mmCIF file of C-alpha atoms in Angstrom:
data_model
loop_
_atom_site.group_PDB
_atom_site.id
_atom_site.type_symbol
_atom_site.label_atom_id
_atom_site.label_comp_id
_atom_site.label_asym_id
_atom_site.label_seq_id
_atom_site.Cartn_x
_atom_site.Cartn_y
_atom_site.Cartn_z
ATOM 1 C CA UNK A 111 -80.202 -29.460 89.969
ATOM 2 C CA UNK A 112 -77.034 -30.540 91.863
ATOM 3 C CA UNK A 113 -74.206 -28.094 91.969
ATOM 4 C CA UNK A 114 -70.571 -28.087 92.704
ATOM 5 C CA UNK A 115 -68.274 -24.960 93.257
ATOM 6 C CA UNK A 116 -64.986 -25.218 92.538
ATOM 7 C CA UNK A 117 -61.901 -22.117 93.061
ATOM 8 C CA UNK A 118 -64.031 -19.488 91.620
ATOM 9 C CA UNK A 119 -66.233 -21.428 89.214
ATOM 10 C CA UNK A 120 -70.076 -22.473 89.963
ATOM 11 C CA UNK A 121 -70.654 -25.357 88.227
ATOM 12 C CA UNK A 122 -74.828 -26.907 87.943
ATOM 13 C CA UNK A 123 -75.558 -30.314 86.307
ATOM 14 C CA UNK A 124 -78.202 -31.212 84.550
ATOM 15 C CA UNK A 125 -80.582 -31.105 81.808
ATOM 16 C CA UNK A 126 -79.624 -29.445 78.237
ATOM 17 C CA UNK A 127 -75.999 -28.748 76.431
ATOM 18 C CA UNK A 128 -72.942 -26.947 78.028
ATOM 19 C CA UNK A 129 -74.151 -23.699 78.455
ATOM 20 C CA UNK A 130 -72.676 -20.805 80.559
ATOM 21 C CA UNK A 131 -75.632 -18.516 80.996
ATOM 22 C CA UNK A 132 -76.395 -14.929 82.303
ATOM 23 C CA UNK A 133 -79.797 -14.481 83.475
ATOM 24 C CA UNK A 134 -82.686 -12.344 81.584
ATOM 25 C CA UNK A 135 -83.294 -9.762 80.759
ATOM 26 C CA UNK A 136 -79.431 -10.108 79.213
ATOM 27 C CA UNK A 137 -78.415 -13.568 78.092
ATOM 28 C CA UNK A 138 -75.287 -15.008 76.972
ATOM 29 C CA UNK A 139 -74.878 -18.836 76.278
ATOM 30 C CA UNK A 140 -71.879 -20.748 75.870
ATOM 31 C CA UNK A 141 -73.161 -24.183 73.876
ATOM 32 C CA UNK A 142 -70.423 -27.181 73.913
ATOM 33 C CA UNK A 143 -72.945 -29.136 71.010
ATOM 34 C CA UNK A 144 -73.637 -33.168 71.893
ATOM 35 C CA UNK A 145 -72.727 -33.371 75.802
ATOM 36 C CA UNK A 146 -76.302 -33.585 77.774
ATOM 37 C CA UNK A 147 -74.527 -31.748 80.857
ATOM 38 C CA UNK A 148 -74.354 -27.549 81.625
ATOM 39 C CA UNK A 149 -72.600 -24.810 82.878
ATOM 40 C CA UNK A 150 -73.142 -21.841 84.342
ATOM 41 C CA UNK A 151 -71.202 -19.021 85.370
ATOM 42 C CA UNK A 152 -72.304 -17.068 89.120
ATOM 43 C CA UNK A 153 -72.406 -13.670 88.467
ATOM 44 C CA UNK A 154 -72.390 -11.029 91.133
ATOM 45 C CA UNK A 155 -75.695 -9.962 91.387
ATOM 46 C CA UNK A 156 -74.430 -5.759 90.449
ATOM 47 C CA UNK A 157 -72.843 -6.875 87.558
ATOM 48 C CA UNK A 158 -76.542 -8.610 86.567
ATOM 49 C CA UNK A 159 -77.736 -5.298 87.658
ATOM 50 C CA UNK A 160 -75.539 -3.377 85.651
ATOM 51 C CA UNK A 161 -76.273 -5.434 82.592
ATOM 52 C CA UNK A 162 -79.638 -5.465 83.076
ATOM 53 C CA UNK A 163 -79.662 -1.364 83.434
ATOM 54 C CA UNK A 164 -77.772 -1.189 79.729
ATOM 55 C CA UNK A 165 -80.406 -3.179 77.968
ATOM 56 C CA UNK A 166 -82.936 -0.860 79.495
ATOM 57 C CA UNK A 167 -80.947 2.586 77.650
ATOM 58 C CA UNK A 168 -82.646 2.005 74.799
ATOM 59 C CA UNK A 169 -79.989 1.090 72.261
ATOM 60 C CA UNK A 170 -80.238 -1.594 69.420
ATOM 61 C CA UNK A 171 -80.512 -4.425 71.336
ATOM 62 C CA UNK A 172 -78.889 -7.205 68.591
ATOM 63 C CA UNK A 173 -76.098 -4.846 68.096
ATOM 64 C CA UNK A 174 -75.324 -4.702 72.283
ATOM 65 C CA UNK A 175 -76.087 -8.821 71.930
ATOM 66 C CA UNK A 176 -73.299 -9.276 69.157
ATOM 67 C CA UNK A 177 -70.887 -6.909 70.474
ATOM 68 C CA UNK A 178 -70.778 -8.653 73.819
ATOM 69 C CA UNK A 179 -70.733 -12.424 71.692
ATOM 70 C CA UNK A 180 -67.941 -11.039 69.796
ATOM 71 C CA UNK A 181 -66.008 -10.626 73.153
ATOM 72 C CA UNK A 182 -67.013 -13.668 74.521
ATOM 73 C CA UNK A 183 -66.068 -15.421 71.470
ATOM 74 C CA UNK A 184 -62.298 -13.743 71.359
ATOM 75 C CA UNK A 185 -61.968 -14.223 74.989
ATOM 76 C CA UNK A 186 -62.613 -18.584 74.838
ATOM 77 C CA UNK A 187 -59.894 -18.423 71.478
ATOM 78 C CA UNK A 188 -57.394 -16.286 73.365
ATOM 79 C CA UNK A 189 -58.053 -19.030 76.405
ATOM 80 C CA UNK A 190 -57.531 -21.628 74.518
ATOM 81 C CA UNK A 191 -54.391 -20.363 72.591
ATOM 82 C CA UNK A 192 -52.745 -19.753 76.198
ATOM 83 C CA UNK A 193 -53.870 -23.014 77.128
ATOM 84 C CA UNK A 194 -51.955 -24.460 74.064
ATOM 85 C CA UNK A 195 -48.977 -22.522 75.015
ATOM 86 C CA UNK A 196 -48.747 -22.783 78.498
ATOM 87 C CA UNK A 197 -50.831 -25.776 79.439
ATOM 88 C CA UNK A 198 -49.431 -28.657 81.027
ATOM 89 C CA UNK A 199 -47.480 -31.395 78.977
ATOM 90 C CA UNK A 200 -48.344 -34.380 78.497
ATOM 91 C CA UNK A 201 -45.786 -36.950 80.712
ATOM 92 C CA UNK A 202 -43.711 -37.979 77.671
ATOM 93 C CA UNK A 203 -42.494 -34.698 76.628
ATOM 94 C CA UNK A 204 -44.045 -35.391 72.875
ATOM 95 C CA UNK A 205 -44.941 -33.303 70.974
ATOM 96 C CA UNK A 206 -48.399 -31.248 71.352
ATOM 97 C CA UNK A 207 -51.480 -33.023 69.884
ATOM 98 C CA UNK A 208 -52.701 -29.995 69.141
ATOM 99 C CA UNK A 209 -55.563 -30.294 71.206
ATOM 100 C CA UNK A 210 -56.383 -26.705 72.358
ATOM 101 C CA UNK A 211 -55.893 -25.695 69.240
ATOM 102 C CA UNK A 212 -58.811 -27.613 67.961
ATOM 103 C CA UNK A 213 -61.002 -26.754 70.407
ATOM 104 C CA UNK A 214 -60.126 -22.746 69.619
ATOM 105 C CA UNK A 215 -60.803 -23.689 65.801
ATOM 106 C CA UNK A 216 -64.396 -24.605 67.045
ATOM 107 C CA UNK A 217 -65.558 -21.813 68.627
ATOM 108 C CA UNK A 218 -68.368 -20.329 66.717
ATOM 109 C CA UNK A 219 -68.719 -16.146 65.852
ATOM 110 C CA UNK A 220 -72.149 -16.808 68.112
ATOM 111 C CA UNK A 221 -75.735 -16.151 66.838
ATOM 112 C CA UNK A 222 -77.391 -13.133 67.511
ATOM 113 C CA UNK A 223 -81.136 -11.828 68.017
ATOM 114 C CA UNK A 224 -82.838 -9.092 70.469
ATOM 115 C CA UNK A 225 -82.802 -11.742 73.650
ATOM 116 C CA UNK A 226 -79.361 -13.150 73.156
ATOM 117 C CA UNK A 227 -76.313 -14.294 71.841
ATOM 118 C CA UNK A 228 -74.923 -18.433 71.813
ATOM 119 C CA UNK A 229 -71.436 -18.878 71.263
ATOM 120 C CA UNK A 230 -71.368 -22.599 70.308
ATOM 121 C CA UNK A 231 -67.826 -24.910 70.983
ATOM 122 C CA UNK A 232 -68.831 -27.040 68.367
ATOM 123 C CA UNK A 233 -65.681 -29.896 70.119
ATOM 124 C CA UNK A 234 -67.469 -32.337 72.095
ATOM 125 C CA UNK A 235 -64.298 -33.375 73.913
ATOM 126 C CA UNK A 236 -64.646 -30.102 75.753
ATOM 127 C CA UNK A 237 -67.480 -31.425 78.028
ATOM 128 C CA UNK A 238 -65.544 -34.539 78.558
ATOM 129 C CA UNK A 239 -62.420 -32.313 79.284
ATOM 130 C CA UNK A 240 -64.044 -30.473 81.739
ATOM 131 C CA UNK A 241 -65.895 -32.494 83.755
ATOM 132 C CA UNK A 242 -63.658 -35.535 83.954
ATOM 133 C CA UNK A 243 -65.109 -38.760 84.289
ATOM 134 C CA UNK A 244 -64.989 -42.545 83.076
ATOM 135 C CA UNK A 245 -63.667 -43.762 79.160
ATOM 136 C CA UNK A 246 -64.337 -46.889 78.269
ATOM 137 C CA UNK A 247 -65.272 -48.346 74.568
ATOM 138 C CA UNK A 248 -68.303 -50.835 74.036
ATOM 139 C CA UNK A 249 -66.428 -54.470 73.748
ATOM 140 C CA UNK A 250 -63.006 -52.694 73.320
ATOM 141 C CA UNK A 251 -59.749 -52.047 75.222
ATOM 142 C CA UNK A 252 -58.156 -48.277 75.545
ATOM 143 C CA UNK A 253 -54.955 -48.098 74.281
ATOM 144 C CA UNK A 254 -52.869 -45.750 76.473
ATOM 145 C CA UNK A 255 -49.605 -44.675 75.601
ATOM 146 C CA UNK A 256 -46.629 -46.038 77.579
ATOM 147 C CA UNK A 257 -43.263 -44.567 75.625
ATOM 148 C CA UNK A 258 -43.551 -41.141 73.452
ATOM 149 C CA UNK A 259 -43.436 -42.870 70.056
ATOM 150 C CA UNK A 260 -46.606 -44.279 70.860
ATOM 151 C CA UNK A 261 -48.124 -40.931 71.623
ATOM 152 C CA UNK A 262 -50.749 -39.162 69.892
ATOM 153 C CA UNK A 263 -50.720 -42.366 67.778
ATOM 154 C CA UNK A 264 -52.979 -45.400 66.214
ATOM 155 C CA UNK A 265 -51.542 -48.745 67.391
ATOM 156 C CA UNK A 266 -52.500 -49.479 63.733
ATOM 157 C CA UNK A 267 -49.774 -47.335 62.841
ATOM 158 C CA UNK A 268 -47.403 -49.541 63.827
ATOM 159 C CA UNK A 269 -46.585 -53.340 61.771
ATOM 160 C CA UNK A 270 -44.859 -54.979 64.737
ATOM 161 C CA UNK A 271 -46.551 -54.824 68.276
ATOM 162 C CA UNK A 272 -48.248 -57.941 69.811
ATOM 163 C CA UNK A 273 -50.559 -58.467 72.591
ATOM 164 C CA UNK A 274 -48.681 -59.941 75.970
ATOM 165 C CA UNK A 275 -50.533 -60.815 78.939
ATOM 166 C CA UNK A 276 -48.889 -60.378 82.461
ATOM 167 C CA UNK A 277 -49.889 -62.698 84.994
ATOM 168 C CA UNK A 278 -51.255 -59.556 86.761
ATOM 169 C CA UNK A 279 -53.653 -59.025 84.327
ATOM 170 C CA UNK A 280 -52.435 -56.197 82.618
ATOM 171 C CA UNK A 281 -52.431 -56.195 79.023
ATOM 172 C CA UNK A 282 -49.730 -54.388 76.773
ATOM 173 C CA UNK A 283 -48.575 -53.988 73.172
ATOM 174 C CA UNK A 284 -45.633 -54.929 73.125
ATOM 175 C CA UNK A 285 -43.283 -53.837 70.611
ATOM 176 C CA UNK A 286 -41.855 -57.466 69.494
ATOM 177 C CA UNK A 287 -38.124 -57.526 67.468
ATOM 178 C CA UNK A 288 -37.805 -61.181 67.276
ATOM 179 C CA UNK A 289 -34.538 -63.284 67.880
ATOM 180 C CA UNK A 290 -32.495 -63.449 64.770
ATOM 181 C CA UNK A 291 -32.877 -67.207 62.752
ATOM 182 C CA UNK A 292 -29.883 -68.907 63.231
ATOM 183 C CA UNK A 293 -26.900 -69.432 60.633
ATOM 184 C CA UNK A 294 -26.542 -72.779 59.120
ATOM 185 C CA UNK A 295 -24.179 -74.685 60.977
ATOM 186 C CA UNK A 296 -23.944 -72.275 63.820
ATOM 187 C CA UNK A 297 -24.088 -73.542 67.349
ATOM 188 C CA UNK A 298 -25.103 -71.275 70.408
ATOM 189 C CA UNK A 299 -25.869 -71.970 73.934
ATOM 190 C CA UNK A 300 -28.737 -71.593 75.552
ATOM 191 C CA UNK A 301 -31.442 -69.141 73.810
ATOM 192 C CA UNK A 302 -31.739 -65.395 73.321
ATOM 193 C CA UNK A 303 -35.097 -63.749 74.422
ATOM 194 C CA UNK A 304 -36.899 -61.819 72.074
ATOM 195 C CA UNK A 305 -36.601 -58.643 73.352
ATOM 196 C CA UNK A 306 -39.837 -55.854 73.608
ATOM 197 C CA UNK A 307 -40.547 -52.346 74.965
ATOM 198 C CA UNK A 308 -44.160 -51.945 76.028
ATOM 199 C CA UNK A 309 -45.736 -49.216 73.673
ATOM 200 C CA UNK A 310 -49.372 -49.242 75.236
ATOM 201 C CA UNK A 311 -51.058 -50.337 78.122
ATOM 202 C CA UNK A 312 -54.262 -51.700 76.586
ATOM 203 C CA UNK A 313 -57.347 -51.218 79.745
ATOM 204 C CA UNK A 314 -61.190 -51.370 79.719
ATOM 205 C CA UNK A 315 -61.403 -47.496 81.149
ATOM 206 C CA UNK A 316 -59.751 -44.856 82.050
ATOM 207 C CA UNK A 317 -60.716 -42.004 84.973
ATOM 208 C CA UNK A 318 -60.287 -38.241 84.101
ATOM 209 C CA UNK A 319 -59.728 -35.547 86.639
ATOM 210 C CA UNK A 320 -62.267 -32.487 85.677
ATOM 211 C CA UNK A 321 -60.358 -29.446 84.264
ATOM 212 C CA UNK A 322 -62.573 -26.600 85.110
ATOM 213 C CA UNK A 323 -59.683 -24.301 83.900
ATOM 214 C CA UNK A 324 -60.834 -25.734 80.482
ATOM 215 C CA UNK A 325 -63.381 -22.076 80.627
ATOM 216 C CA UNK A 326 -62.492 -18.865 81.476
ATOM 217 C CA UNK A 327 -63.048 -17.905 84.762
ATOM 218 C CA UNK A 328 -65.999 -17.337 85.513
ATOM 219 C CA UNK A 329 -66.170 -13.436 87.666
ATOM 220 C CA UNK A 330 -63.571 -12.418 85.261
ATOM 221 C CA UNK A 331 -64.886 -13.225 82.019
ATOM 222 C CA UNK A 332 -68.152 -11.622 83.811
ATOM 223 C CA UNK A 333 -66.754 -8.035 84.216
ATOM 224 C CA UNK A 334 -65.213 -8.537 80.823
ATOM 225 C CA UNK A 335 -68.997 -8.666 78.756
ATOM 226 C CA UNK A 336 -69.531 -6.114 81.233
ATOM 227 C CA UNK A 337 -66.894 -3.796 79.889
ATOM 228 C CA UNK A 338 -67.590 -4.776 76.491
ATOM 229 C CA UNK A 339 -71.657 -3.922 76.797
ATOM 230 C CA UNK A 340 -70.522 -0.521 78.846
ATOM 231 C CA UNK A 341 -68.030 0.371 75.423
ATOM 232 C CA UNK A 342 -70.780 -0.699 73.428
ATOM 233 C CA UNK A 343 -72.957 2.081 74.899
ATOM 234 C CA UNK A 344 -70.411 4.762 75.346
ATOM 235 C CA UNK A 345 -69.322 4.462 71.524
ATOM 236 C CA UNK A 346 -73.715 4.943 70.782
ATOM 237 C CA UNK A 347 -73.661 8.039 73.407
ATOM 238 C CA UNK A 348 -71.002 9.613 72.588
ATOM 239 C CA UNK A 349 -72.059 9.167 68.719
ATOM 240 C CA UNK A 350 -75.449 10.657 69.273
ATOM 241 C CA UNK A 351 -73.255 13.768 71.621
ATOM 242 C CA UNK A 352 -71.276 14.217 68.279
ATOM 243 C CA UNK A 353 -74.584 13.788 66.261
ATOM 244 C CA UNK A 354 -76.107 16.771 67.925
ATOM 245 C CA UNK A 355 -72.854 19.549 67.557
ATOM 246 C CA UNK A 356 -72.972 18.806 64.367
ATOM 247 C CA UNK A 357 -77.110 19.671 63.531
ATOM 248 C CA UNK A 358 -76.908 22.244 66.356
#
């Protein structure tokens, strides 16, 4: 399995979904559904030690599993809401596409049993978002935005663009206000181009940069489950403290 670490973040490829996984005997998956690529998180090796001695205390095991999926689930929304806020714009200063936003609507609650919890992002585009790559379409051209009306938009949505062809070989849609028809009897010199402003920039694929700030950070969201399986246990302790004053 090829790996590549990058500022903080161990990142495997391979076999499976988009998982980010802790290791047994306490496991936590983060599922982005349809990409056949993975994740996973490196976790200190005392923080796997500490997990693995709170699943040994004895308490109710799918109760630890969905407190912890719980957090992990809030923490990916609140990352996603701050990417929506404070992410990076897109060059034309248009408004957001709301794309973060989706991606937060997909996170899943998680499923829970005694070995586990999976927090699904049900978004696809999340795989492609964070590990970059090539877009192209079978037999089809991209269209990428060139002006911010265009953005966020269907060339569909518009009645009046029309293919040029540069002798470059770029391609663009052209947004095409033809000359005015002459008045009867009027006489003019010479003739008045039909004037265009390029609206997309139509291409057979695009490259991505990875965005591996697309997931939490991965030894920070770490010691977070940690925190949230050490509360889990301290609210059972000090219960069964409480518990015993009581019938003493």
């Amino acid at each position: 399995m090829n790996h590549k670490r990058h500022e903080g973040h161990e990142v495997f490829k391979g076999g499976g979904c988009l998982p980010a996984r802790w290791a047994t005997p306490f496991i936590i998956v983060l599922v982005a559904a349809l990409f056949f690529m993975n994740v996973s998180y490196e976790i200190h090796e005392n923080v796997l030690a500490r997990l693995g001695d709170i699943s040994k205390l004895g308490v109710d095991r799918q109760a630890l599993n969905e407190d912890v999926g719980r957090q992990l689930a809030n923490d990916l929304r609140e990352h996603f809401r701050m990417r929506n806020l404070n992410g990076p714009r897109n060059q034309f200063g248009a408004r957001s596409s709301g794309f973060w936003s989706e991606i937060r609507n997909s996170v899943s609650d998680g499923e829970v049993d005694d070995g586990g919890v999976t927090v699904t992002i049900s978004d696809p585009r999340v795989a492609q978002k964070y590990y970059g790559g090539r877009i192209t379409m079978d037999q089809h051209r991209l269209a990428i935005p060139a002006r911010a009306e265009a953005y966020n938009k269907s060339p569909r949505l518009f009645s009046n663009l029309r293919a040029v062809f540069f002798r470059s070989g770029a391609v663009a849609l052209v947004d095409y206000e033809p000359e005015q028809k002459r008045v009867k009897g009027e006489k003019r010199i010479g003739r008045k181009p039909d004037r265009g402003l390029i609206f997309y920039w139509l291409v057979k694929a695009v490259e991505q940069e990875p965005d591996y700030d697309t997931l939490p950070q991965a030894d920070i969201e770490a010691t977070r489950l940690l925190e949230a399986a050490e509360r889990h246990v301290q609210r059972i302790t000090d219960r069964n403290d409480n518990e015993k004053v009581i019938n003493s």
